[in-house]
Amino acid sequence: MDTLIITGGAGFIGSNFVRLALAETGLRVVVLDKLTYAGNLCSLEDVSRHPHFVFLQIDIIDRSAVEQVFREFQPLALVNFAAETHVDRSIDDPRPFVETNVVGTFVLLEAARKFLGSRESSVRARFRFLHVSTDEVYGTLGESGFFTEETPYAPNSPYAASKAAADHLVRAYNETYGVLTLITNCSNNFGPYQYLEKLIPLMVLNAVDGRKLPIYGDGGNIRDWLFVEDHCSGILTVLQHGRAGEKYNLGGGNERTNLQIVDEICACLEKILPASGNPAMLRQGMLRYEQLKNFVPDRPGHDRRYALDASKVRRELGWVAAHNMDAGLAKTVQWYVEHGDWCRKVQSCKYSRERLGLATESS
């Protein structure tokens, strides 16, 4: 049976992609994950007994372990989700971002190069290394315009810089060594199984618990939002049909300010769990979730606006996002309200929804 390796498959986007790959490809799916604070096996409980699913707890910077996986499973393709992703944490401590995002990607590329070097030409021609990246590598936009695949890189956070470095390595291995690679750069993802430090799950859970909703700066920073199931379908489309050596922007076409996102979450919650009937709100004498909004000091180096032009992938591969923001956000808010057990399991003692990324001390 042909094998697909998915690194970071116990994380947010990775676990959603694992489900899609098992459902639609017929491949054996081998998941590699270090199981850091943001990766958790409970995100894969529903597929853990699937006959084509294999899980290995491996750190991608462990070269010998990664090479052993290549030798044992002889993959048809690899999709690299493994990354440290939270900008605020990269401000507090950049080192893990360089280690995982840059060195880890290098180790994977080297393992692929070594594996392919001893294989016949037909195997080398079929193999694909798909690297999942971000729109943050492009920097920040003004009030108009969009990032295209030709936009020069200008990362402004340690996280973005680490992802940009990885992107360049992936491209170089395609050009220099003939490892057939693909890069996808996505806009902000949201949906089920996202770790609780990110904007949307944090706002939902804080509101349900009657806690303040921290909004950075004036709340006017704009992001293009992409529902995670749409992102995963885009990645699979690129993996199956993309041109080797190319990069593709995957955007949702859903631009919102952070303040608009918070307001929409509050409106969704009023329909699902009205504040007037929420004991946590009543204890504070509040009747509307919007009363919890709290503006806090902005993140250092906070990019003002991201927006992706996804016309290339639409034109060449026929991919478009299936969910608009209203439908995707309603589905997401409902999921977090109904999956309190999952939230408690992944949060454990690792994160108490405290403020990160103020860079008050050097690491």
mmCIF file of C-alpha atoms in Angstrom:
data_model
loop_
_atom_site.group_PDB
_atom_site.id
_atom_site.type_symbol
_atom_site.label_atom_id
_atom_site.label_comp_id
_atom_site.label_asym_id
_atom_site.label_seq_id
_atom_site.Cartn_x
_atom_site.Cartn_y
_atom_site.Cartn_z
ATOM 1 C CA MET A 1 0.000 0.000 0.000
ATOM 2 C CA ASP A 2 1.275 3.484 -0.860
ATOM 3 C CA THR A 3 2.057 5.684 2.139
ATOM 4 C CA LEU A 4 1.480 9.351 2.882
ATOM 5 C CA ILE A 5 3.544 10.803 5.744
ATOM 6 C CA ILE A 6 1.875 13.680 7.584
ATOM 7 C CA THR A 7 4.084 15.557 10.033
ATOM 8 C CA GLY A 8 2.357 17.535 12.774
ATOM 9 C CA GLY A 9 -0.733 15.408 12.248
ATOM 10 C CA ALA A 10 -1.912 15.724 15.867
ATOM 11 C CA GLY A 11 -2.169 19.497 15.613
ATOM 12 C CA PHE A 12 -5.020 21.687 14.427
ATOM 13 C CA ILE A 13 -4.776 21.686 10.630
ATOM 14 C CA GLY A 14 -2.853 18.422 10.557
ATOM 15 C CA SER A 15 -5.519 16.421 12.397
ATOM 16 C CA ASN A 16 -8.215 17.780 10.095
ATOM 17 C CA PHE A 17 -6.103 16.817 7.083
ATOM 18 C CA VAL A 18 -5.535 13.306 8.459
ATOM 19 C CA ARG A 19 -9.310 12.751 8.470
ATOM 20 C CA LEU A 20 -9.622 13.974 4.908
ATOM 21 C CA ALA A 21 -6.694 11.880 3.665
ATOM 22 C CA LEU A 22 -8.055 8.709 5.271
ATOM 23 C CA ALA A 23 -11.512 9.359 3.854
ATOM 24 C CA GLU A 24 -10.522 10.237 0.296
ATOM 25 C CA THR A 25 -7.125 8.858 -0.741
ATOM 26 C CA GLY A 26 -6.985 5.148 0.077
ATOM 27 C CA LEU A 27 -3.391 5.678 1.239
ATOM 28 C CA ARG A 28 -1.826 4.462 4.448
ATOM 29 C CA VAL A 29 -1.443 7.600 6.564
ATOM 30 C CA VAL A 30 1.600 7.699 8.838
ATOM 31 C CA VAL A 31 1.459 10.591 11.299
ATOM 32 C CA LEU A 32 4.620 11.946 12.894
ATOM 33 C CA ASP A 33 4.139 14.305 15.820
ATOM 34 C CA LYS A 34 6.259 15.380 18.772
ATOM 35 C CA LEU A 35 3.101 15.984 20.841
ATOM 36 C CA THR A 36 4.060 19.417 22.113
ATOM 37 C CA TYR A 37 1.517 21.529 23.984
ATOM 38 C CA ALA A 38 -0.411 22.160 20.743
ATOM 39 C CA GLY A 39 -0.457 18.561 19.507
ATOM 40 C CA ASN A 40 -2.653 16.033 21.253
ATOM 41 C CA LEU A 41 -3.720 12.478 20.495
ATOM 42 C CA CYS A 42 -7.258 13.269 21.583
ATOM 43 C CA SER A 43 -7.547 15.244 18.341
ATOM 44 C CA LEU A 44 -7.150 11.921 16.512
ATOM 45 C CA GLU A 45 -9.281 9.670 18.703
ATOM 46 C CA ASP A 46 -11.952 9.208 16.040
ATOM 47 C CA VAL A 47 -9.452 7.819 13.500
ATOM 48 C CA SER A 48 -7.099 5.981 15.858
ATOM 49 C CA ARG A 49 -8.606 2.571 14.959
ATOM 50 C CA HIS A 50 -8.662 3.149 11.216
ATOM 51 C CA PRO A 51 -6.842 0.256 9.509
ATOM 52 C CA HIS A 52 -4.755 2.631 7.375
ATOM 53 C CA PHE A 53 -3.700 4.915 10.257
ATOM 54 C CA VAL A 54 -0.270 4.762 11.932
ATOM 55 C CA PHE A 55 0.932 7.153 14.634
ATOM 56 C CA LEU A 56 4.581 7.663 15.617
ATOM 57 C CA GLN A 57 5.680 10.084 18.315
ATOM 58 C CA ILE A 58 8.717 11.622 16.636
ATOM 59 C CA ASP A 59 10.385 15.014 16.730
ATOM 60 C CA ILE A 60 11.155 16.015 13.142
ATOM 61 C CA ILE A 61 14.574 17.345 14.138
ATOM 62 C CA ASP A 62 15.549 13.758 15.047
ATOM 63 C CA ARG A 63 17.301 12.840 11.820
ATOM 64 C CA SER A 64 17.835 9.135 12.542
ATOM 65 C CA ALA A 65 14.167 8.629 13.499
ATOM 66 C CA VAL A 66 12.927 10.459 10.402
ATOM 67 C CA GLU A 67 15.246 8.495 8.119
ATOM 68 C CA GLN A 68 14.021 5.246 9.680
ATOM 69 C CA VAL A 69 10.426 6.212 8.855
ATOM 70 C CA PHE A 70 11.412 6.768 5.213
ATOM 71 C CA ARG A 71 13.184 3.397 5.078
ATOM 72 C CA GLU A 72 10.308 1.532 6.701
ATOM 73 C CA PHE A 73 7.345 3.080 4.901
ATOM 74 C CA GLN A 74 8.893 4.262 1.588
ATOM 75 C CA PRO A 75 6.380 7.096 1.184
ATOM 76 C CA LEU A 76 4.706 8.258 -1.970
ATOM 77 C CA ALA A 77 4.420 11.767 -0.499
ATOM 78 C CA LEU A 78 4.989 13.855 2.612
ATOM 79 C CA VAL A 79 2.886 16.776 3.825
ATOM 80 C CA ASN A 80 4.653 18.932 6.393
ATOM 81 C CA PHE A 81 2.377 20.599 8.940
ATOM 82 C CA ALA A 82 4.865 20.298 11.815
ATOM 83 C CA ALA A 83 5.566 23.796 13.098
ATOM 84 C CA GLU A 84 5.504 26.133 16.016
ATOM 85 C CA THR A 85 2.786 28.547 14.920
ATOM 86 C CA HIS A 86 1.751 31.093 17.538
ATOM 87 C CA VAL A 87 3.216 34.526 16.834
ATOM 88 C CA ASP A 88 2.952 35.592 20.480
ATOM 89 C CA ARG A 89 5.019 32.609 21.620
ATOM 90 C CA SER A 90 7.648 33.366 18.959
ATOM 91 C CA ILE A 91 8.031 36.832 20.466
ATOM 92 C CA ASP A 92 8.525 35.377 23.943
ATOM 93 C CA ASP A 93 10.985 32.684 22.783
ATOM 94 C CA PRO A 94 12.051 32.376 19.107
ATOM 95 C CA ARG A 95 14.331 29.359 19.610
ATOM 96 C CA PRO A 96 11.695 26.577 19.261
ATOM 97 C CA PHE A 97 10.479 28.239 16.062
ATOM 98 C CA VAL A 98 13.921 28.116 14.483
ATOM 99 C CA GLU A 99 14.490 24.548 15.685
ATOM 100 C CA THR A 100 11.209 23.071 14.465
ATOM 101 C CA ASN A 101 10.265 25.291 11.546
ATOM 102 C CA VAL A 102 13.715 25.690 9.986
ATOM 103 C CA VAL A 103 15.893 22.824 11.217
ATOM 104 C CA GLY A 104 12.981 20.388 11.243
ATOM 105 C CA THR A 105 12.084 21.196 7.639
ATOM 106 C CA PHE A 106 15.752 20.792 6.680
ATOM 107 C CA VAL A 107 15.862 17.342 8.318
ATOM 108 C CA LEU A 108 12.747 16.250 6.443
ATOM 109 C CA LEU A 109 14.146 17.483 3.143
ATOM 110 C CA GLU A 110 17.454 15.742 3.740
ATOM 111 C CA ALA A 111 15.679 12.489 4.604
ATOM 112 C CA ALA A 112 13.617 12.771 1.422
ATOM 113 C CA ARG A 113 16.746 13.484 -0.642
ATOM 114 C CA LYS A 114 18.567 10.484 0.830
ATOM 115 C CA PHE A 115 15.557 8.218 0.339
ATOM 116 C CA LEU A 116 15.033 9.261 -3.280
ATOM 117 C CA GLY A 117 18.728 9.028 -4.125
ATOM 118 C CA SER A 118 18.592 5.238 -3.976
ATOM 119 C CA ARG A 119 15.257 4.848 -5.790
ATOM 120 C CA GLU A 120 14.519 4.358 -9.453
ATOM 121 C CA SER A 121 13.494 7.321 -11.588
ATOM 122 C CA SER A 122 9.812 6.355 -11.567
ATOM 123 C CA VAL A 123 9.689 6.656 -7.767
ATOM 124 C CA ARG A 124 11.507 9.996 -7.829
ATOM 125 C CA ALA A 125 9.073 11.290 -10.420
ATOM 126 C CA ARG A 126 6.000 10.325 -8.358
ATOM 127 C CA PHE A 127 7.193 11.547 -4.963
ATOM 128 C CA ARG A 128 5.934 14.895 -3.678
ATOM 129 C CA PHE A 129 7.044 16.945 -0.662
ATOM 130 C CA LEU A 130 4.289 19.437 0.181
ATOM 131 C CA HIS A 131 5.220 22.136 2.677
ATOM 132 C CA VAL A 132 2.365 23.976 4.393
ATOM 133 C CA SER A 133 3.223 27.628 4.981
ATOM 134 C CA THR A 134 1.515 30.909 5.824
ATOM 135 C CA ASP A 135 0.619 34.299 4.405
ATOM 136 C CA GLU A 136 2.670 35.904 7.181
ATOM 137 C CA VAL A 137 5.875 35.334 5.206
ATOM 138 C CA TYR A 138 4.810 38.180 2.916
ATOM 139 C CA GLY A 139 4.746 40.810 5.658
ATOM 140 C CA THR A 140 1.957 43.368 5.868
ATOM 141 C CA LEU A 141 -0.388 45.041 3.383
ATOM 142 C CA GLY A 142 -1.832 48.519 3.221
ATOM 143 C CA GLU A 143 -5.530 49.197 2.881
ATOM 144 C CA SER A 144 -5.696 47.678 -0.606
ATOM 145 C CA GLY A 145 -4.053 44.967 -2.665
ATOM 146 C CA PHE A 146 -3.408 41.264 -2.175
ATOM 147 C CA PHE A 147 -0.460 38.952 -1.692
ATOM 148 C CA THR A 148 0.257 36.870 -4.805
ATOM 149 C CA GLU A 149 2.676 34.008 -5.260
ATOM 150 C CA GLU A 150 5.168 36.544 -6.644
ATOM 151 C CA THR A 151 5.023 38.915 -3.654
ATOM 152 C CA PRO A 152 8.514 39.327 -2.125
ATOM 153 C CA TYR A 153 8.942 37.884 1.348
ATOM 154 C CA ALA A 154 9.132 40.435 4.186
ATOM 155 C CA PRO A 155 8.445 38.604 7.484
ATOM 156 C CA ASN A 156 7.959 40.792 10.551
ATOM 157 C CA SER A 157 7.812 38.280 13.429
ATOM 158 C CA PRO A 158 10.177 35.479 14.448
ATOM 159 C CA TYR A 159 7.425 33.009 13.543
ATOM 160 C CA ALA A 160 7.024 34.465 10.043
ATOM 161 C CA ALA A 161 10.785 34.581 9.539
ATOM 162 C CA SER A 162 11.142 30.913 10.483
ATOM 163 C CA LYS A 163 8.415 29.914 8.032
ATOM 164 C CA ALA A 164 9.969 32.059 5.297
ATOM 165 C CA ALA A 165 13.315 30.356 5.825
ATOM 166 C CA ALA A 166 11.647 26.953 5.551
ATOM 167 C CA ASP A 167 9.887 27.976 2.339
ATOM 168 C CA HIS A 168 13.217 28.955 0.796
ATOM 169 C CA LEU A 169 14.782 25.633 1.776
ATOM 170 C CA VAL A 170 11.900 23.716 0.200
ATOM 171 C CA ARG A 171 12.248 25.653 -3.034
ATOM 172 C CA ALA A 172 16.018 25.159 -3.045
ATOM 173 C CA TYR A 173 15.738 21.379 -2.682
ATOM 174 C CA ASN A 174 13.446 21.279 -5.696
ATOM 175 C CA GLU A 175 15.844 23.369 -7.789
ATOM 176 C CA THR A 176 19.156 21.914 -6.599
ATOM 177 C CA TYR A 177 18.429 18.280 -5.785
ATOM 178 C CA GLY A 178 15.332 17.499 -7.810
ATOM 179 C CA VAL A 179 13.178 16.671 -4.771
ATOM 180 C CA LEU A 180 9.776 17.481 -6.243
ATOM 181 C CA THR A 181 8.227 19.981 -3.870
ATOM 182 C CA LEU A 182 5.073 22.054 -3.502
ATOM 183 C CA ILE A 183 4.416 25.006 -1.183
ATOM 184 C CA THR A 184 1.049 26.284 -0.021
ATOM 185 C CA ASN A 185 0.659 29.630 1.742
ATOM 186 C CA CYS A 186 -2.631 29.953 3.574
ATOM 187 C CA SER A 187 -4.583 32.709 5.273
ATOM 188 C CA ASN A 188 -5.734 32.500 8.922
ATOM 189 C CA ASN A 189 -7.362 29.150 9.609
ATOM 190 C CA PHE A 190 -10.272 28.549 11.955
ATOM 191 C CA GLY A 191 -12.434 25.580 12.833
ATOM 192 C CA PRO A 192 -12.573 22.490 15.076
ATOM 193 C CA TYR A 193 -9.518 21.238 16.989
ATOM 194 C CA GLN A 194 -7.635 24.557 17.022
ATOM 195 C CA TYR A 195 -5.495 25.076 20.099
ATOM 196 C CA LEU A 196 -7.037 27.450 22.589
ATOM 197 C CA GLU A 197 -4.414 30.210 22.406
ATOM 198 C CA LYS A 198 -5.627 31.353 18.977
ATOM 199 C CA LEU A 199 -8.132 34.187 18.575
ATOM 200 C CA ILE A 200 -11.391 32.409 17.805
ATOM 201 C CA PRO A 201 -11.280 29.506 20.314
ATOM 202 C CA LEU A 202 -9.904 31.858 22.982
ATOM 203 C CA MET A 203 -12.767 34.309 22.507
ATOM 204 C CA VAL A 204 -15.400 31.550 22.501
ATOM 205 C CA LEU A 205 -14.148 29.874 25.662
ATOM 206 C CA ASN A 206 -13.533 33.128 27.523
ATOM 207 C CA ALA A 207 -17.030 34.323 26.695
ATOM 208 C CA VAL A 208 -18.631 31.068 27.817
ATOM 209 C CA ASP A 209 -16.712 31.358 31.104
ATOM 210 C CA GLY A 210 -17.569 35.031 31.546
ATOM 211 C CA ARG A 211 -13.916 36.068 31.179
ATOM 212 C CA LYS A 212 -12.668 39.197 29.440
ATOM 213 C CA LEU A 213 -12.207 39.139 25.668
ATOM 214 C CA PRO A 214 -8.738 40.678 25.071
ATOM 215 C CA ILE A 215 -8.546 42.652 21.813
ATOM 216 C CA TYR A 216 -5.093 43.795 20.732
ATOM 217 C CA GLY A 217 -4.628 47.507 20.049
ATOM 218 C CA ASP A 218 -7.650 49.106 18.407
ATOM 219 C CA GLY A 219 -8.926 45.775 17.049
ATOM 220 C CA GLY A 220 -8.457 47.029 13.494
ATOM 221 C CA ASN A 221 -5.911 44.456 12.314
ATOM 222 C CA ILE A 222 -7.344 42.654 9.306
ATOM 223 C CA ARG A 223 -6.986 38.985 8.405
ATOM 224 C CA ASP A 224 -8.357 36.840 5.588
ATOM 225 C CA TRP A 225 -10.018 33.817 7.209
ATOM 226 C CA LEU A 226 -10.143 30.279 5.815
ATOM 227 C CA PHE A 227 -12.224 27.457 7.287
ATOM 228 C CA VAL A 228 -9.896 24.569 8.086
ATOM 229 C CA GLU A 229 -11.853 21.962 6.098
ATOM 230 C CA ASP A 230 -11.543 24.179 3.018
ATOM 231 C CA HIS A 231 -7.830 24.585 3.626
ATOM 232 C CA CYS A 232 -7.411 20.821 3.853
ATOM 233 C CA SER A 233 -9.283 20.264 0.613
ATOM 234 C CA GLY A 234 -7.006 22.838 -1.020
ATOM 235 C CA ILE A 235 -3.886 21.084 0.234
ATOM 236 C CA LEU A 236 -5.111 17.732 -1.058
ATOM 237 C CA THR A 237 -5.918 19.308 -4.429
ATOM 238 C CA VAL A 238 -2.414 20.778 -4.671
ATOM 239 C CA LEU A 239 -0.833 17.485 -3.578
ATOM 240 C CA GLN A 240 -2.717 15.519 -6.217
ATOM 241 C CA HIS A 241 -2.712 17.988 -9.097
ATOM 242 C CA GLY A 242 -0.256 20.822 -8.406
ATOM 243 C CA ARG A 243 2.804 21.365 -10.584
ATOM 244 C CA ALA A 244 6.039 20.358 -8.886
ATOM 245 C CA GLY A 245 8.180 23.326 -7.932
ATOM 246 C CA GLU A 246 5.188 25.667 -7.683
ATOM 247 C CA LYS A 247 3.657 27.503 -4.765
ATOM 248 C CA TYR A 248 -0.054 28.185 -4.339
ATOM 249 C CA ASN A 249 -1.875 30.705 -2.165
ATOM 250 C CA LEU A 250 -4.938 29.252 -0.403
ATOM 251 C CA GLY A 251 -7.207 32.047 0.813
ATOM 252 C CA GLY A 252 -10.777 32.184 2.005
ATOM 253 C CA GLY A 253 -11.716 35.637 0.711
ATOM 254 C CA ASN A 254 -13.121 36.490 4.147
ATOM 255 C CA GLU A 255 -11.443 39.687 5.344
ATOM 256 C CA ARG A 256 -12.401 40.797 8.847
ATOM 257 C CA THR A 257 -10.913 43.028 11.504
ATOM 258 C CA ASN A 258 -10.202 41.323 14.809
ATOM 259 C CA LEU A 259 -12.931 43.451 16.373
ATOM 260 C CA GLN A 260 -15.432 42.240 13.778
ATOM 261 C CA ILE A 261 -14.475 38.640 14.546
ATOM 262 C CA VAL A 262 -15.077 39.168 18.259
ATOM 263 C CA ASP A 263 -18.430 40.827 17.591
ATOM 264 C CA GLU A 264 -19.498 37.975 15.301
ATOM 265 C CA ILE A 265 -18.480 35.395 17.899
ATOM 266 C CA CYS A 266 -20.572 37.207 20.512
ATOM 267 C CA ALA A 267 -23.537 37.219 18.122
ATOM 268 C CA CYS A 268 -23.143 33.483 17.423
ATOM 269 C CA LEU A 269 -22.991 32.701 21.125
ATOM 270 C CA GLU A 270 -26.147 34.690 21.819
ATOM 271 C CA LYS A 271 -27.977 32.255 19.522
ATOM 272 C CA ILE A 272 -26.374 29.100 20.932
ATOM 273 C CA LEU A 273 -25.947 29.974 24.607
ATOM 274 C CA PRO A 274 -27.600 33.331 25.390
ATOM 275 C CA ALA A 275 -25.667 35.391 27.906
ATOM 276 C CA SER A 276 -28.873 36.070 29.811
ATOM 277 C CA GLY A 277 -29.030 32.356 30.665
ATOM 278 C CA ASN A 278 -25.309 31.775 31.212
ATOM 279 C CA PRO A 279 -24.556 31.528 34.976
ATOM 280 C CA ALA A 280 -20.981 32.726 34.432
ATOM 281 C CA MET A 281 -22.322 35.950 32.918
ATOM 282 C CA LEU A 282 -25.098 36.400 35.431
ATOM 283 C CA ARG A 283 -22.629 36.192 38.311
ATOM 284 C CA GLN A 284 -21.022 39.314 36.940
ATOM 285 C CA GLY A 285 -24.301 41.094 36.321
ATOM 286 C CA MET A 286 -23.783 41.043 32.539
ATOM 287 C CA LEU A 287 -26.498 40.245 30.028
ATOM 288 C CA ARG A 288 -24.558 40.457 26.727
ATOM 289 C CA TYR A 289 -21.274 38.860 25.704
ATOM 290 C CA GLU A 290 -20.127 42.068 24.051
ATOM 291 C CA GLN A 291 -19.792 43.585 27.513
ATOM 292 C CA LEU A 292 -16.722 41.364 28.000
ATOM 293 C CA LYS A 293 -14.689 43.108 25.268
ATOM 294 C CA ASN A 294 -11.427 44.481 26.628
ATOM 295 C CA PHE A 295 -8.829 46.398 24.598
ATOM 296 C CA VAL A 296 -5.245 45.554 25.623
ATOM 297 C CA PRO A 297 -1.756 46.695 24.515
ATOM 298 C CA ASP A 298 -0.941 45.618 20.989
ATOM 299 C CA ARG A 299 1.468 42.843 20.013
ATOM 300 C CA PRO A 300 4.988 44.090 19.053
ATOM 301 C CA GLY A 301 5.405 44.162 15.271
ATOM 302 C CA HIS A 302 1.722 43.395 14.691
ATOM 303 C CA ASP A 303 1.075 43.267 10.931
ATOM 304 C CA ARG A 304 -1.902 45.431 10.025
ATOM 305 C CA ARG A 305 -3.457 43.495 7.167
ATOM 306 C CA TYR A 306 -3.118 40.198 5.298
ATOM 307 C CA ALA A 307 -5.113 39.218 2.228
ATOM 308 C CA LEU A 308 -4.332 36.487 -0.301
ATOM 309 C CA ASP A 309 -4.993 36.340 -4.015
ATOM 310 C CA ALA A 310 -6.025 32.716 -4.570
ATOM 311 C CA SER A 311 -6.715 33.089 -8.283
ATOM 312 C CA LYS A 312 -3.789 30.874 -9.326
ATOM 313 C CA VAL A 313 -5.048 27.759 -7.534
ATOM 314 C CA ARG A 314 -8.582 28.500 -8.704
ATOM 315 C CA ARG A 315 -7.484 28.958 -12.308
ATOM 316 C CA GLU A 316 -5.030 26.058 -12.530
ATOM 317 C CA LEU A 317 -6.555 23.471 -10.187
ATOM 318 C CA GLY A 318 -10.190 24.510 -9.796
ATOM 319 C CA TRP A 319 -10.071 24.894 -6.007
ATOM 320 C CA VAL A 320 -12.296 27.388 -4.184
ATOM 321 C CA ALA A 321 -13.263 27.621 -0.530
ATOM 322 C CA ALA A 322 -16.690 26.102 0.096
ATOM 323 C CA HIS A 323 -17.563 27.944 3.343
ATOM 324 C CA ASN A 324 -18.256 31.630 3.729
ATOM 325 C CA MET A 325 -17.330 33.291 6.994
ATOM 326 C CA ASP A 326 -20.816 33.229 8.494
ATOM 327 C CA ALA A 327 -21.317 29.507 7.939
ATOM 328 C CA GLY A 328 -17.813 28.537 8.999
ATOM 329 C CA LEU A 329 -17.837 30.667 12.133
ATOM 330 C CA ALA A 330 -21.252 29.421 13.270
ATOM 331 C CA LYS A 331 -20.055 25.827 12.810
ATOM 332 C CA THR A 332 -16.862 26.587 14.728
ATOM 333 C CA VAL A 333 -18.499 28.320 17.689
ATOM 334 C CA GLN A 334 -21.010 25.473 17.984
ATOM 335 C CA TRP A 335 -18.181 22.931 17.976
ATOM 336 C CA TYR A 336 -16.292 24.557 20.847
ATOM 337 C CA VAL A 337 -19.436 24.972 22.923
ATOM 338 C CA GLU A 338 -20.224 21.264 22.459
ATOM 339 C CA HIS A 339 -16.671 19.946 22.979
ATOM 340 C CA GLY A 340 -15.770 21.155 26.432
ATOM 341 C CA ASP A 341 -14.165 17.794 27.224
ATOM 342 C CA TRP A 342 -11.718 18.147 24.338
ATOM 343 C CA CYS A 343 -10.885 21.706 25.411
ATOM 344 C CA ARG A 344 -10.163 20.605 28.965
ATOM 345 C CA LYS A 345 -7.989 17.698 27.788
ATOM 346 C CA VAL A 346 -5.787 19.752 25.495
ATOM 347 C CA GLN A 347 -5.559 22.683 27.879
ATOM 348 C CA SER A 348 -4.702 20.595 30.938
ATOM 349 C CA CYS A 349 -1.975 22.413 32.885
ATOM 350 C CA LYS A 350 -0.244 23.694 29.757
ATOM 351 C CA TYR A 351 -2.079 26.969 29.183
ATOM 352 C CA SER A 352 -4.427 29.068 31.296
ATOM 353 C CA ARG A 353 -5.421 31.529 28.544
ATOM 354 C CA GLU A 354 -2.927 34.058 29.846
ATOM 355 C CA ARG A 355 -1.563 36.904 27.716
ATOM 356 C CA LEU A 356 1.523 35.980 25.683
ATOM 357 C CA GLY A 357 3.891 37.860 23.398
ATOM 358 C CA LEU A 358 4.586 41.123 25.222
ATOM 359 C CA ALA A 359 8.373 40.649 24.926
ATOM 360 C CA THR A 360 8.933 42.085 28.384
ATOM 361 C CA GLU A 361 12.053 39.945 28.917
ATOM 362 C CA SER A 362 14.709 38.553 26.634
ATOM 363 C CA SER A 363 14.904 34.763 26.367
#
